[in-house]
Amino acid sequence: MAGPTTPRNLSAVSAPGRDGIGASPPRPDGILKVKGDFAYASDLWHEDMLWGTTLRSPHARARIRSVDVSAALALPGVYAVLTHEDIPGSKFYGLEIADQPVLAIDEVRFHGEPIAIVAADHPETARRAVARIVVDYDVSPAIGPVEALDPERYGHVHAPADYKAHASGNIVHSQHVHHGDGDSAEVRARADVIVRGEYEVGMQDQAFLGPESGLAVPAEDGGIDLYIATQWLHVDRQQMCPVLALPPEKVRLTLAGVGGAFGGREDISMQVHACLLAQYTGKPVKIVYNREESFFGHVHRHPATMVFEHGATRDGRLVFVRAEIVLDGGAYASSSPAVVGNAASLGIGPYVIPNASIDATAVYTNNPPCGAMRGFGAVQMCFGYESQMDRLAAELGMDPVKLRRLNAMEQGSVLPTGQVVDAPAPVAELLRRVEAMPLPAAAYRRTGDGVDLRELPGGVSNSTHGEGVVRGIGYGVGIKNVGFSEGFDDYSTARVRLEVINGAPVALVHTAMAEVGQGGVTVHAQIVRTELGVDLVTIAPADTRVGSAGSTSASRQTYMTGGAVKSAAEAVRGTVLARGRRRHGWTPDLVAGLRLVDGKVVDRADAVVADLVDLLGDEPVDETVEFRHRPTQAFDRLTGQGFGHVQYTFCAHRAVVDVDVELGLVKVVELAAAQDVGKAMNPLAVLGQIHGGSTQGLGLAVMEEIVVAEGRVRNPSFTDYLIPTILDTPPMPVDVLELADPHAPYGLRGAGEAPTLSATPAIVAAIRAATGLALNRVPVRPEHLTGI
Amino acid sequence: MRVTFTVNGRPTEADDVWEGESLLYVLRERVGLPGSKNACEQGECGSCTVYLDGAPVCACLVAAGQVQDRAVGTVEGLADGDTLDPVQQAFVDAGAVQCGFCTPGLLVQTHDLLNRAHHPSDAEIREALSGNLCRCTGYEKIMDAVRLAAARKADARGTAPAGSEG
Amino acid sequence: MEFLRPATWEEALAVKAQHPSAVPIAGGTDVMVELNFDRRRPDALVDLNRIRELHEWRIEDDDTVRLGASVPYARIIEALHDRLPGLSLGARTVGSPQIRNRGSVGGNLGGASPAGDAHPPLLASGATVEAASVRGTRLIPIDDFYLGVKRNALEPDELIRAVHIPSATGPQQFAKIGTRNAMVIAVCSFAVALHPHTRDVRTGIGSAAPTPRRAREAEEFIRAELDESGLWTSGGELPRAAARRFGELVAGAAAPIDDVRGSAAYRRHALAVLARRTLLWTWNDHRATGRAAA
């Protein structure tokens, strides 16, 4: 029998294969993962470990008159029951605005808000203890996004004195973008055609498969070691230290295995709770959310209401866009300000439009907090502007792809923020390519036995044998920023060590990058092989002993931590070659042409000038580098002007759907994509990102929504929050372009998010083509398709 | 209570089991086999798929006491020491693993499928795996992995698929 | 909580008599969800897995299938699709393959959720539930079995031993609506069975009323329609208007609610469509293959 999985299982892994960048070697953690030996956060075990559990509010908005924990404490096996009164330091945290209580203080603002935490010897003991905590609530009607805009009448989600940063009224953040002459009367007069549309995007969940979990272990120095599934170790720590009243060196985080993230682990969840319980009891504490708690334990994608007006000339040239966007930020700020910045700055899509006026606002409500999810503000907008492009094409009697290509931005185009696009922007080409892909077979197949239900809307539910089934085709294209924007000091740290072990040169890569499944660890090894010419690469566990890597979000990690690893490897190479220069008297000219290949130092003519093992001897070379992308600027508060984003990324989709128009059921038949990735560092992993992102877009199009009624979440389960199964997901041919971005390492372009944007509008466009319906809301439900 | 059963062929005993515990909890927390994953605990994701007397089931929905005297097979039992099962190797090779949380369940379910159907069509693969959610891959590389494993197993048996597939 | 493990049926009945509040667990696909999410903490669980006969089925002299309460759905699909085509179609839509390896008709009946996929085909087939206690055995017609939302006709000391389902004598269909193409709970569902020997048509509605129920008016309408137009004899085409009217009557028989899975209005609409389609499929199938037997 295997022993328990302890933090010791989080050891360095060696990266197999000999491949550098551009190849597709297997994942360093792949063997562990298929054997069931990979240590995810929820797998960790520690001697004498306790289980932590959370009491959460059943109400969206209520005053807490009292909390009585005595009956819970009296239960045998219970070691601690903590409320906000037991917090040693600051009682608030937050990514951008520290407005969220670690545990509720006198009031709750959303359904599921944590009120108390329990540590006990068994999860069932902890649950029984939670059930014995008595909370006296004074419940008020929840404030939704409509009420939020009228605080005079409906009140405030936070007492006005509590507002931090930009907040005023119930507004978390707003951003206006004024471009050209906006939507002035003069501009409007120039448009032959104006189409107006109102659109809505429901609340999507990241639905990563590995629920929030971690193990906090009290250390002898009075500090805490936390083994955790997260997206950004250092920003977790930054928020935890003030609450725990501990200095950073006493709060040490190590990344445990992460079962997906997609933005949902950008905010902290159980991190502080587990540490507080460990601090209080002096024992290791593990917290593992179940699926229901996971729905309450992390932020979701902002629901959006969007009003667009697009004006164009008769021949299809866009003249202006007016957009008004309201995002439901929920009870706490999370990353709402940055989401607003994205919505405003990317709100017209990848098009050249001389005039634009965009207003994006996030409001505080008593709904679940919303924040980061793959696509981050750009997803909602893409559904809006792409729906508008189809509407405009219909109004003009133009082919929708032709209309898009006619107005597509390209390198040199000016964005509404005034930023000039200074890297390839092959929007028209992506559309051309995706349109040119062969179409799937005409329709479901009839065989001798009838039809194969699995090819039909409804699948094996047997709701149609072909009756009512109509095919539709639709297109979408989107624009997403890469990296942290708006003047944020975005950097990543990497340490690369090169040494001789057992007679061979071995490189160690140590970063704090959260590997959440994206394959960053694979690419790091590839980069080091390419730069240092060694086969053997070891990936150290990510932890806070090395500098921050920033978040695994914003499509940024290959660019940023990949860039840092490249820089660190270059520094190592520089040191190695300097050593050769000293030792062998190499001329500067010779050194300038030297490369490390297959464990040798070779010159321009590929002649071996030294053996790496000899150069290294028993003196390892160890370099740590901070890598930054070009600085960006904050958007002007009034006009939205500024060099706000460092890089843009584009994807186009063509969706083919079969719709049972009588029952309103949809089968996506094929979802083809074309995307520019600058440089495919690992082509297999790139496809994985595009397929996975597209499928999340498919989910948003036809099934995924957290249903909230009067602040209450009605479907916090995988029974009722549906994500696509393999029978809902079609073949997805992909055409990958590699047009180098001269500003990025290897010319690469962040790839993870763009496919999530355009899949949704493409599918909805295809459903519109099949049904002739307007469909202004996603997810599209059978009720919408049947008009009932 | 005490529960005695076999896991991956080995006699196993778990003590102090709470009567409401699932097989999944016992595997993960009591017998040191956390490979089966706790993604939904409501039978809606397949991440905890294990063999129970030869049939793939959701370990989260089997009460611990129900496995008394029965045989359980988990992802940890698929490989023969360092030699991966062809299904495991195919998942690594095809890029079917990203975060990997769904992987153990998919491997057991695929292992069962390829034991029952040597040359499954794409539609059969999809129906057989429709109880295993994956949030990362969009399933394309999982389809590739299953096809690859089926082909390699056919090669190993020295048989070619009869007729066209897909 | 106690975990009771009777080894025989007699022992199970004795245990249930002693612990009437004990919750029977077989496949666990419903009970364990409630335990895992702290929705239920019964005093005791009665594990029925050790009782072999519950996993067996046999054909009775009158061609009725006596289906052990714990026979998993996968086995029904594999072994009984010819005799019980409606139930097999329903079984194929239950949860996931893993669930179908554990879940059983006994569990659906015991839970009596209106969304259970087995209920409509059982109603359309005219099944009988064999319930037993230490006091004896009773046969409960399926029409009398469902009493309310998650309430059935079982007494606290009774367990379901088997379900008696007449083998199909004509085409049967089952169709359901889900907002996903697999692994989905029914928004609504419908089953129809033609019984050519008795010139009967029976139905079952799922997930669209507090209990699974038959659409009796629709049945009467289509029975009369088939009789009066001599279609059983002629084997002629079923007029589309009749199928449509049948669908409307099925929708009218439902009493759905609005919930997170779908609106009441949509459920009615979808039932009308499913009823119309499945009736046409069964009738066309009957015309093509079943007339000789009729």
PDB file of N, CA and C in Angstrom, chain A residues 653-697:
ATOM      1  N   HIS A 653     -13.602  32.074 -34.782  1.00  0.00           N
ATOM      2  CA  HIS A 653     -14.287  30.782 -34.777  1.00  0.00           C
ATOM      3  C   HIS A 653     -15.352  30.711 -35.869  1.00  0.00           C
ATOM      4  N   ARG A 654     -15.549  29.503 -36.362  1.00  0.00           N
ATOM      5  CA  ARG A 654     -16.739  29.209 -37.155  1.00  0.00           C
ATOM      6  C   ARG A 654     -17.451  28.055 -36.458  1.00  0.00           C
ATOM      7  N   ALA A 655     -18.719  28.272 -36.166  1.00  0.00           N
ATOM      8  CA  ALA A 655     -19.501  27.232 -35.516  1.00  0.00           C
ATOM      9  C   ALA A 655     -20.531  26.681 -36.482  1.00  0.00           C
ATOM     10  N   VAL A 656     -20.694  25.372 -36.437  1.00  0.00           N
ATOM     11  CA  VAL A 656     -21.765  24.716 -37.184  1.00  0.00           C
ATOM     12  C   VAL A 656     -22.642  24.015 -36.161  1.00  0.00           C
ATOM     13  N   VAL A 657     -23.925  24.327 -36.185  1.00  0.00           N
ATOM     14  CA  VAL A 657     -24.822  23.732 -35.193  1.00  0.00           C
ATOM     15  C   VAL A 657     -26.023  23.094 -35.887  1.00  0.00           C
ATOM     16  N   ASP A 658     -26.568  22.096 -35.208  1.00  0.00           N
ATOM     17  CA  ASP A 658     -27.882  21.585 -35.571  1.00  0.00           C
ATOM     18  C   ASP A 658     -28.809  21.936 -34.415  1.00  0.00           C
ATOM     19  N   VAL A 659     -29.911  22.577 -34.751  1.00  0.00           N
ATOM     20  CA  VAL A 659     -30.866  22.985 -33.720  1.00  0.00           C
ATOM     21  C   VAL A 659     -32.176  22.255 -33.954  1.00  0.00           C
ATOM     22  N   ASP A 660     -32.681  21.649 -32.897  1.00  0.00           N
ATOM     23  CA  ASP A 660     -34.052  21.138 -32.945  1.00  0.00           C
ATOM     24  C   ASP A 660     -34.941  22.344 -32.643  1.00  0.00           C
ATOM     25  N   VAL A 661     -35.466  22.942 -33.679  1.00  0.00           N
ATOM     26  CA  VAL A 661     -36.124  24.241 -33.498  1.00  0.00           C
ATOM     27  C   VAL A 661     -37.455  24.118 -32.764  1.00  0.00           C
ATOM     28  N   GLU A 662     -38.031  22.930 -32.759  1.00  0.00           N
ATOM     29  CA  GLU A 662     -39.287  22.752 -32.015  1.00  0.00           C
ATOM     30  C   GLU A 662     -39.053  22.632 -30.515  1.00  0.00           C
ATOM     31  N   LEU A 663     -37.949  21.964 -30.168  1.00  0.00           N
ATOM     32  CA  LEU A 663     -37.670  21.742 -28.748  1.00  0.00           C
ATOM     33  C   LEU A 663     -36.634  22.716 -28.191  1.00  0.00           C
ATOM     34  N   GLY A 664     -35.957  23.424 -29.078  1.00  0.00           N
ATOM     35  CA  GLY A 664     -34.967  24.380 -28.604  1.00  0.00           C
ATOM     36  C   GLY A 664     -33.696  23.734 -28.085  1.00  0.00           C
ATOM     37  N   LEU A 665     -33.370  22.567 -28.614  1.00  0.00           N
ATOM     38  CA  LEU A 665     -32.146  21.884 -28.193  1.00  0.00           C
ATOM     39  C   LEU A 665     -31.076  22.028 -29.277  1.00  0.00           C
ATOM     40  N   VAL A 666     -29.832  22.148 -28.835  1.00  0.00           N
ATOM     41  CA  VAL A 666     -28.742  22.467 -29.745  1.00  0.00           C
ATOM     42  C   VAL A 666     -27.674  21.377 -29.695  1.00  0.00           C
ATOM     43  N   LYS A 667     -27.193  21.019 -30.855  1.00  0.00           N
ATOM     44  CA  LYS A 667     -26.003  20.162 -30.947  1.00  0.00           C
ATOM     45  C   LYS A 667     -24.968  20.947 -31.745  1.00  0.00           C
ATOM     46  N   VAL A 668     -23.858  21.259 -31.106  1.00  0.00           N
ATOM     47  CA  VAL A 668     -22.785  21.906 -31.861  1.00  0.00           C
ATOM     48  C   VAL A 668     -22.074  20.804 -32.645  1.00  0.00           C
ATOM     49  N   VAL A 669     -22.080  20.944 -33.950  1.00  0.00           N
ATOM     50  CA  VAL A 669     -21.585  19.896 -34.845  1.00  0.00           C
ATOM     51  C   VAL A 669     -20.082  20.021 -35.051  1.00  0.00           C
ATOM     52  N   GLU A 670     -19.636  21.268 -35.148  1.00  0.00           N
ATOM     53  CA  GLU A 670     -18.209  21.512 -35.306  1.00  0.00           C
ATOM     54  C   GLU A 670     -17.902  22.929 -34.847  1.00  0.00           C
ATOM     55  N   LEU A 671     -16.713  23.103 -34.280  1.00  0.00           N
ATOM     56  CA  LEU A 671     -16.304  24.432 -33.833  1.00  0.00           C
ATOM     57  C   LEU A 671     -14.861  24.622 -34.291  1.00  0.00           C
ATOM     58  N   ALA A 672     -14.727  25.305 -35.425  1.00  0.00           N
ATOM     59  CA  ALA A 672     -13.399  25.482 -36.021  1.00  0.00           C
ATOM     60  C   ALA A 672     -12.805  26.796 -35.545  1.00  0.00           C
ATOM     61  N   ALA A 673     -11.487  26.809 -35.355  1.00  0.00           N
ATOM     62  CA  ALA A 673     -10.828  28.008 -34.857  1.00  0.00           C
ATOM     63  C   ALA A 673      -9.582  28.314 -35.657  1.00  0.00           C
ATOM     64  N   ALA A 674      -9.276  29.604 -35.748  1.00  0.00           N
ATOM     65  CA  ALA A 674      -7.981  30.041 -36.270  1.00  0.00           C
ATOM     66  C   ALA A 674      -7.445  31.069 -35.291  1.00  0.00           C
ATOM     67  N   GLN A 675      -6.207  30.884 -34.878  1.00  0.00           N
ATOM     68  CA  GLN A 675      -5.651  31.783 -33.869  1.00  0.00           C
ATOM     69  C   GLN A 675      -4.191  32.058 -34.171  1.00  0.00           C
ATOM     70  N   ASP A 676      -3.804  33.315 -33.920  1.00  0.00           N
ATOM     71  CA  ASP A 676      -2.387  33.675 -34.050  1.00  0.00           C
ATOM     72  C   ASP A 676      -1.741  33.573 -32.681  1.00  0.00           C
ATOM     73  N   VAL A 677      -0.701  32.748 -32.563  1.00  0.00           N
ATOM     74  CA  VAL A 677      -0.030  32.590 -31.276  1.00  0.00           C
ATOM     75  C   VAL A 677       1.394  33.128 -31.309  1.00  0.00           C
ATOM     76  N   GLY A 678       1.736  33.859 -32.375  1.00  0.00           N
ATOM     77  CA  GLY A 678       3.082  34.439 -32.425  1.00  0.00           C
ATOM     78  C   GLY A 678       4.150  33.394 -32.667  1.00  0.00           C
ATOM     79  N   LYS A 679       4.316  32.540 -31.680  1.00  0.00           N
ATOM     80  CA  LYS A 679       5.228  31.406 -31.792  1.00  0.00           C
ATOM     81  C   LYS A 679       4.621  30.273 -30.973  1.00  0.00           C
ATOM     82  N   ALA A 680       4.402  29.124 -31.603  1.00  0.00           N
ATOM     83  CA  ALA A 680       3.864  27.980 -30.869  1.00  0.00           C
ATOM     84  C   ALA A 680       5.010  27.321 -30.115  1.00  0.00           C
ATOM     85  N   MET A 681       5.168  27.712 -28.866  1.00  0.00           N
ATOM     86  CA  MET A 681       6.275  27.184 -28.056  1.00  0.00           C
ATOM     87  C   MET A 681       6.160  25.667 -27.920  1.00  0.00           C
ATOM     88  N   ASN A 682       4.920  25.203 -27.746  1.00  0.00           N
ATOM     89  CA  ASN A 682       4.631  23.777 -27.649  1.00  0.00           C
ATOM     90  C   ASN A 682       3.312  23.563 -28.386  1.00  0.00           C
ATOM     91  N   PRO A 683       3.387  23.175 -29.657  1.00  0.00           N
ATOM     92  CA  PRO A 683       2.166  23.139 -30.485  1.00  0.00           C
ATOM     93  C   PRO A 683       1.043  22.291 -29.890  1.00  0.00           C
ATOM     94  N   LEU A 684       1.402  21.182 -29.235  1.00  0.00           N
ATOM     95  CA  LEU A 684       0.360  20.336 -28.650  1.00  0.00           C
ATOM     96  C   LEU A 684      -0.357  21.078 -27.514  1.00  0.00           C
ATOM     97  N   ALA A 685       0.436  21.776 -26.707  1.00  0.00           N
ATOM     98  CA  ALA A 685      -0.165  22.528 -25.600  1.00  0.00           C
ATOM     99  C   ALA A 685      -1.005  23.698 -26.127  1.00  0.00           C
ATOM    100  N   VAL A 686      -0.564  24.300 -27.232  1.00  0.00           N
ATOM    101  CA  VAL A 686      -1.336  25.393 -27.837  1.00  0.00           C
ATOM    102  C   VAL A 686      -2.717  24.879 -28.256  1.00  0.00           C
ATOM    103  N   LEU A 687      -2.728  23.718 -28.892  1.00  0.00           N
ATOM    104  CA  LEU A 687      -4.017  23.146 -29.294  1.00  0.00           C
ATOM    105  C   LEU A 687      -4.876  22.885 -28.062  1.00  0.00           C
ATOM    106  N   GLY A 688      -4.242  22.392 -27.007  1.00  0.00           N
ATOM    107  CA  GLY A 688      -4.987  22.131 -25.770  1.00  0.00           C
ATOM    108  C   GLY A 688      -5.640  23.381 -25.231  1.00  0.00           C
ATOM    109  N   GLN A 689      -4.911  24.507 -25.301  1.00  0.00           N
ATOM    110  CA  GLN A 689      -5.481  25.772 -24.833  1.00  0.00           C
ATOM    111  C   GLN A 689      -6.653  26.200 -25.719  1.00  0.00           C
ATOM    112  N   ILE A 690      -6.485  26.069 -27.014  1.00  0.00           N
ATOM    113  CA  ILE A 690      -7.535  26.531 -27.934  1.00  0.00           C
ATOM    114  C   ILE A 690      -8.775  25.637 -27.805  1.00  0.00           C
ATOM    115  N   HIS A 691      -8.569  24.340 -27.713  1.00  0.00           N
ATOM    116  CA  HIS A 691      -9.711  23.437 -27.543  1.00  0.00           C
ATOM    117  C   HIS A 691     -10.434  23.700 -26.226  1.00  0.00           C
ATOM    118  N   GLY A 692      -9.641  23.836 -25.176  1.00  0.00           N
ATOM    119  CA  GLY A 692     -10.251  24.019 -23.855  1.00  0.00           C
ATOM    120  C   GLY A 692     -10.975  25.352 -23.749  1.00  0.00           C
ATOM    121  N   GLY A 693     -10.337  26.393 -24.268  1.00  0.00           N
ATOM    122  CA  GLY A 693     -10.971  27.711 -24.226  1.00  0.00           C
ATOM    123  C   GLY A 693     -12.237  27.744 -25.056  1.00  0.00           C
ATOM    124  N   SER A 694     -12.178  27.137 -26.226  1.00  0.00           N
ATOM    125  CA  SER A 694     -13.356  27.103 -27.102  1.00  0.00           C
ATOM    126  C   SER A 694     -14.520  26.403 -26.396  1.00  0.00           C
ATOM    127  N   THR A 695     -14.205  25.350 -25.679  1.00  0.00           N
ATOM    128  CA  THR A 695     -15.257  24.565 -25.043  1.00  0.00           C
ATOM    129  C   THR A 695     -15.900  25.340 -23.898  1.00  0.00           C
ATOM    130  N   GLN A 696     -15.114  26.154 -23.202  1.00  0.00           N
ATOM    131  CA  GLN A 696     -15.726  26.998 -22.167  1.00  0.00           C
ATOM    132  C   GLN A 696     -16.625  28.057 -22.809  1.00  0.00           C
ATOM    133  N   GLY A 697     -16.218  28.512 -24.007  1.00  0.00           N
ATOM    134  CA  GLY A 697     -17.091  29.437 -24.740  1.00  0.00           C
ATOM    135  C   GLY A 697     -18.367  28.748 -25.189  1.00  0.00           C
TER     136      GLY A 697
END
